[in-house]
Amino acid sequence: MTQNNNPWGDEKLSLKLPNFKFKGVFLIAIVAVILMLWLLSGIYIVKPNEQAVVKRFGQIVKIVGPGPHYHFPYPIETVDKAEVTKVHRIEIGFRTIKSGTYKTVKEESLMLTGDENIVNIDFIVQYKIYDIAKYLYNVIDVPKTIKDAAESTIREVAGKEKIDEILTVGKNRIQIETQKILQRLLDDYGVGVKIVAVQLQDVEPPSQVIKYFKDVASAREDKNRYINEAEAYANEIIPKARAKAASMILRAEAYQKERIEMAKGDAYRFLETLKSYKLAPEITRKRLYLDTINKIFSKGDKYIFDSQIKNFSPFIGFEKFKEGGNK
């Protein structure tokens, strides 16, 4: 005898499982809708600043640009996107909490210089993606990799510099050198990014000694100011002195030529007089005597009168000779 274990009986079982006429059609429709939704899930849109990598069973098949696209739905194909036109930014040594507010990260910013001083350097690394496949699949965490590599690079560069150079004129050189070394290191890693810029933000000594470094910087500025003032004064005085010297030299040369020509003239006249003296000594002596007397008396008011002349009144200016004699 067969025991019936159904507590509701055969009648209730038949009521629970009715026999639908279109059961097969209904199931096909459900499968078709699910298949359609699955196929539609392959539609995707790439934004204007993005690129997308399509992988088929984990193998890269193509890289597409902005716009609507289609891929075979998961798990046949998958799509990974990244912003390739955006300039990404990594902060090292500080973090931006909100606009205008920053937080210092000392374990990243403090480093040793080449002359064994400690300096605090906060800087920013900016980069763009140039190879999306390398960027997505060669390194697990690209931002952290770039941050660690940049921190290591800036320590290497700062370790070769003196603190005075880092704090003053060496900043631009440090930025350029750090960018070159960092780019070369990331290319070796195959990260697929281009370093756009390395920008130093705050470069200063530790807070405990910053006052003394400011004093040194002020003294250096004073030194440079005094040097500039001295150079400006020299640039003003030296041309004047050179012009005055040139003028004096020209006057001296002119005077030299004048004296030489005068000496030549005197010598020529002496020789001519000597020739005349040899031909007629008496006449020459008398002529020389008269010429000399003429030169002497021509330098002042000299008059010669006969001792018999008593009345000088008719002569203007001769009153002082009234008591006369020869003068």
XYZ file of C-alpha atoms in Angstrom:
327
model
C 0.000 0.000 0.000
C 1.502 3.343 -1.063
C 1.531 6.095 1.544
C 0.606 9.621 0.403
C 2.955 12.138 2.068
C 1.213 15.222 0.601
C -0.631 16.886 3.484
C -2.888 18.877 1.167
C -3.807 16.013 -1.085
C -3.701 15.641 -4.870
C -6.454 18.188 -5.379
C -4.553 21.063 -3.804
C -1.334 20.143 -5.694
C -3.088 20.347 -9.005
C -4.433 23.764 -8.098
C -0.940 25.110 -7.163
C 0.680 24.128 -10.469
C -1.763 25.100 -13.202
C -1.019 24.082 -16.750
C -0.660 27.346 -18.789
C -1.253 27.095 -22.520
C 1.377 29.749 -23.477
C 3.976 28.847 -20.867
C 6.756 28.252 -23.421
C 6.103 31.530 -25.231
C 6.237 33.453 -21.945
C 9.588 31.927 -21.032
C 11.024 32.751 -24.473
C 9.887 36.367 -24.128
C 11.567 36.694 -20.737
C 14.801 35.251 -22.111
C 14.611 37.590 -25.097
C 14.179 40.650 -22.862
C 17.093 39.592 -20.671
C 19.234 38.993 -23.742
C 18.265 42.373 -25.155
C 19.146 44.148 -21.897
C 22.440 42.288 -21.808
C 23.251 43.356 -25.363
C 22.228 46.949 -24.637
C 24.618 47.021 -21.664
C 27.436 47.115 -24.198
C 26.598 50.700 -25.156
C 28.931 53.238 -23.527
C 29.879 56.896 -23.964
C 33.386 58.345 -23.733
C 33.534 61.967 -22.549
C 35.422 64.633 -24.539
C 38.341 64.620 -22.095
C 38.588 60.815 -21.946
C 39.849 57.769 -23.798
C 38.648 54.213 -23.302
C 40.408 50.853 -23.540
C 38.346 47.863 -24.698
C 39.506 44.450 -23.478
C 38.227 41.092 -24.716
C 38.734 38.348 -22.164
C 41.434 40.492 -20.565
C 43.281 41.249 -23.828
C 43.391 44.833 -25.167
C 41.661 44.972 -28.544
C 41.291 48.720 -29.159
C 41.519 52.237 -27.747
C 38.687 54.630 -28.604
C 38.216 58.369 -28.272
C 35.253 60.551 -27.258
C 31.719 59.697 -28.374
C 29.204 56.814 -28.175
C 30.596 53.304 -28.718
C 29.627 49.670 -28.370
C 31.401 46.611 -27.010
C 30.387 43.042 -26.427
C 28.848 42.951 -22.952
C 30.521 41.554 -19.876
C 32.127 39.085 -19.479
C 33.175 39.002 -23.130
C 34.520 42.563 -23.243
C 35.119 45.258 -20.624
C 35.860 48.981 -20.898
C 38.203 51.119 -18.755
C 38.295 54.905 -19.079
C 40.704 57.665 -18.039
C 40.926 61.462 -18.445
C 43.751 62.027 -20.921
C 43.427 65.785 -21.527
C 43.186 66.795 -17.882
C 46.295 68.075 -16.097
C 46.446 66.000 -12.925
C 47.983 67.438 -9.767
C 49.857 65.823 -6.884
C 50.783 67.775 -3.748
C 53.934 66.791 -1.872
C 54.833 68.267 1.508
C 51.357 69.731 2.045
C 47.685 69.046 1.428
C 44.961 71.462 0.404
C 42.125 71.205 2.925
C 39.979 73.848 1.266
C 40.543 76.937 -0.816
C 43.240 78.999 0.888
C 43.821 76.474 3.695
C 46.720 74.036 3.713
C 48.098 71.358 5.967
C 51.847 70.677 6.191
C 53.104 67.099 5.899
C 56.559 67.322 7.492
C 57.600 63.740 6.751
C 57.375 64.603 3.058
C 58.714 68.170 3.065
C 61.776 68.024 5.344
C 64.974 67.043 3.551
C 68.756 67.344 3.833
C 70.782 69.671 1.591
C 74.237 69.142 0.165
C 75.861 71.280 2.867
C 74.118 69.275 5.620
C 71.343 71.741 6.396
C 67.652 70.926 6.730
C 65.180 72.611 4.417
C 61.414 72.443 4.099
C 60.257 72.076 0.464
C 56.600 71.955 -0.584
C 55.994 71.362 -4.274
C 53.433 70.290 -6.855
C 53.786 67.761 -9.678
C 51.508 68.198 -12.695
C 51.137 65.437 -15.269
C 49.010 64.272 -18.211
C 48.289 60.787 -19.535
C 49.841 60.141 -22.942
C 49.518 56.317 -23.063
C 46.261 55.161 -21.477
C 47.086 51.460 -21.764
C 50.326 51.853 -19.818
C 48.641 54.147 -17.338
C 45.832 51.694 -16.561
C 47.635 48.355 -16.554
C 51.402 48.730 -15.994
C 51.236 50.158 -12.453
C 48.619 49.461 -9.789
C 48.465 52.942 -8.191
C 49.820 55.569 -10.579
C 49.313 58.699 -8.378
C 51.119 57.049 -5.452
C 53.904 55.867 -7.748
C 54.358 59.400 -9.123
C 54.267 60.870 -5.616
C 56.890 58.448 -4.271
C 59.111 58.940 -7.322
C 58.814 62.745 -7.117
C 59.636 62.773 -3.413
C 62.689 60.598 -4.015
C 63.808 62.776 -6.938
C 63.524 66.100 -5.098
C 65.545 64.657 -2.215
C 68.229 63.569 -4.652
C 68.391 66.999 -6.287
C 68.293 68.932 -2.987
C 71.020 66.683 -1.618
C 73.417 68.115 -4.198
C 72.605 71.780 -3.586
C 73.644 74.248 -0.914
C 70.854 75.684 1.182
C 71.583 79.249 0.015
C 71.065 78.176 -3.589
C 67.826 76.381 -2.734
C 66.428 79.373 -0.851
C 67.414 81.997 -3.456
C 68.535 81.691 -7.064
C 68.532 77.906 -7.456
C 64.784 77.310 -7.400
C 64.229 77.385 -11.147
C 67.174 75.084 -11.801
C 65.926 72.621 -9.158
C 62.465 72.546 -10.753
C 63.848 71.810 -14.221
C 66.309 69.164 -13.035
C 63.681 67.446 -10.875
C 61.250 67.342 -13.796
C 63.844 65.748 -16.108
C 64.925 63.091 -13.607
C 61.321 62.301 -12.620
C 60.226 61.922 -16.246
C 63.137 59.599 -16.971
C 62.290 57.485 -13.891
C 58.590 57.204 -14.782
C 59.458 56.247 -18.367
C 61.535 53.391 -16.953
C 58.504 52.302 -14.919
C 56.291 52.491 -18.019
C 53.661 54.615 -16.293
C 52.471 56.301 -19.488
C 52.364 59.869 -18.160
C 54.033 63.119 -19.213
C 55.291 65.419 -16.448
C 53.997 68.864 -17.353
C 55.669 70.809 -14.540
C 57.315 70.611 -11.143
C 56.519 73.770 -9.164
C 58.153 74.635 -5.857
C 55.644 76.290 -3.515
C 57.210 77.054 -0.130
C 60.966 76.666 0.303
C 62.192 77.669 3.743
C 64.292 76.471 6.667
C 62.659 74.738 9.640
C 60.597 77.063 11.831
C 63.139 76.837 14.694
C 65.856 78.610 12.693
C 63.896 80.581 10.114
C 64.506 83.878 11.967
C 68.266 83.545 11.584
C 67.991 82.631 7.924
C 65.897 85.735 7.374
C 68.653 87.805 9.010
C 71.201 86.245 6.676
C 68.929 86.872 3.694
C 68.499 90.525 4.727
C 72.262 90.932 5.045
C 72.717 89.405 1.615
C 70.141 91.782 0.163
C 71.935 94.733 1.775
C 75.209 93.509 0.317
C 73.726 93.251 -3.145
C 72.148 96.699 -2.782
C 75.476 98.276 -1.787
C 77.209 96.540 -4.683
C 74.575 97.810 -7.108
C 74.851 101.352 -5.736
C 78.659 101.251 -6.032
C 78.436 99.947 -9.583
C 75.952 102.661 -10.484
C 78.251 105.334 -9.003
C 81.227 103.858 -10.854
C 79.246 103.807 -14.102
C 78.481 107.492 -13.580
C 81.966 108.669 -12.514
C 84.213 106.604 -14.753
C 82.878 107.988 -18.077
C 83.251 111.542 -16.746
C 86.807 110.855 -15.593
C 87.653 109.280 -18.931
C 86.232 112.267 -20.790
C 88.163 114.689 -18.584
C 91.371 112.685 -19.031
C 90.889 112.632 -22.801
C 90.333 116.404 -22.785
C 93.482 116.992 -20.726
C 95.485 114.750 -23.049
C 94.238 116.668 -26.084
C 95.136 120.013 -24.467
C 98.553 118.701 -23.486
C 99.201 117.461 -27.002
C 98.112 120.794 -28.427
C 100.369 122.657 -25.973
C 103.201 120.299 -26.823
C 102.846 120.993 -30.530
C 102.608 124.721 -29.868
C 105.794 124.782 -27.765
C 107.651 122.662 -30.293
C 106.665 124.981 -33.115
C 107.644 128.014 -31.054
C 110.991 126.447 -30.195
C 111.583 125.654 -33.841
C 110.726 129.258 -34.751
C 113.093 130.620 -32.065
C 115.851 128.338 -33.216
C 115.328 129.354 -36.822
C 115.424 133.064 -35.906
C 118.567 132.533 -33.830
C 120.277 130.840 -36.735
C 119.291 133.643 -39.073
C 120.555 136.227 -36.581
C 123.795 134.304 -36.255
C 124.271 134.398 -39.994
C 123.656 138.158 -40.001
C 126.045 138.641 -37.090
C 128.793 136.815 -38.906
C 128.334 139.044 -41.935
C 128.024 142.380 -40.017
C 128.690 142.099 -36.288
C 128.377 145.821 -35.409
C 125.180 146.373 -37.271
C 123.692 143.210 -35.864
C 124.618 144.118 -32.295
C 123.083 147.554 -32.697
C 119.909 146.108 -34.189
C 119.625 143.589 -31.388
C 120.143 146.336 -28.834
C 117.461 148.516 -30.368
C 115.043 145.592 -30.610
C 115.621 144.761 -26.973
C 115.133 148.360 -25.845
C 111.993 148.536 -27.906
C 110.592 145.449 -26.204
C 111.419 146.816 -22.753
C 109.887 150.249 -23.272
C 106.875 148.903 -25.075
C 105.675 147.164 -21.880
C 104.905 150.399 -20.000
C 104.638 154.172 -20.232
C 108.238 155.252 -20.688
C 109.188 158.718 -21.928
C 112.551 160.333 -22.650
C 112.851 164.136 -22.533
C 115.552 166.663 -22.800
C 116.591 168.013 -19.395
C 115.984 171.575 -20.639
C 112.253 171.080 -21.014
C 110.485 172.711 -18.083
C 106.871 173.066 -19.036
C 104.940 169.853 -19.505
C 101.487 171.437 -19.234
C 100.619 171.185 -22.894
C 101.087 167.474 -22.670
C 98.196 165.612 -21.110
C 99.285 163.214 -18.440
C 102.738 164.690 -17.995
C 102.028 166.631 -14.796
C 104.127 164.213 -12.749
C 107.160 165.169 -14.762
C 106.971 168.900 -13.975
C 109.844 168.735 -11.561
C 111.564 166.820 -14.297
C 114.829 165.526 -15.380
C 115.227 162.591 -17.572
C 112.791 159.823 -17.090
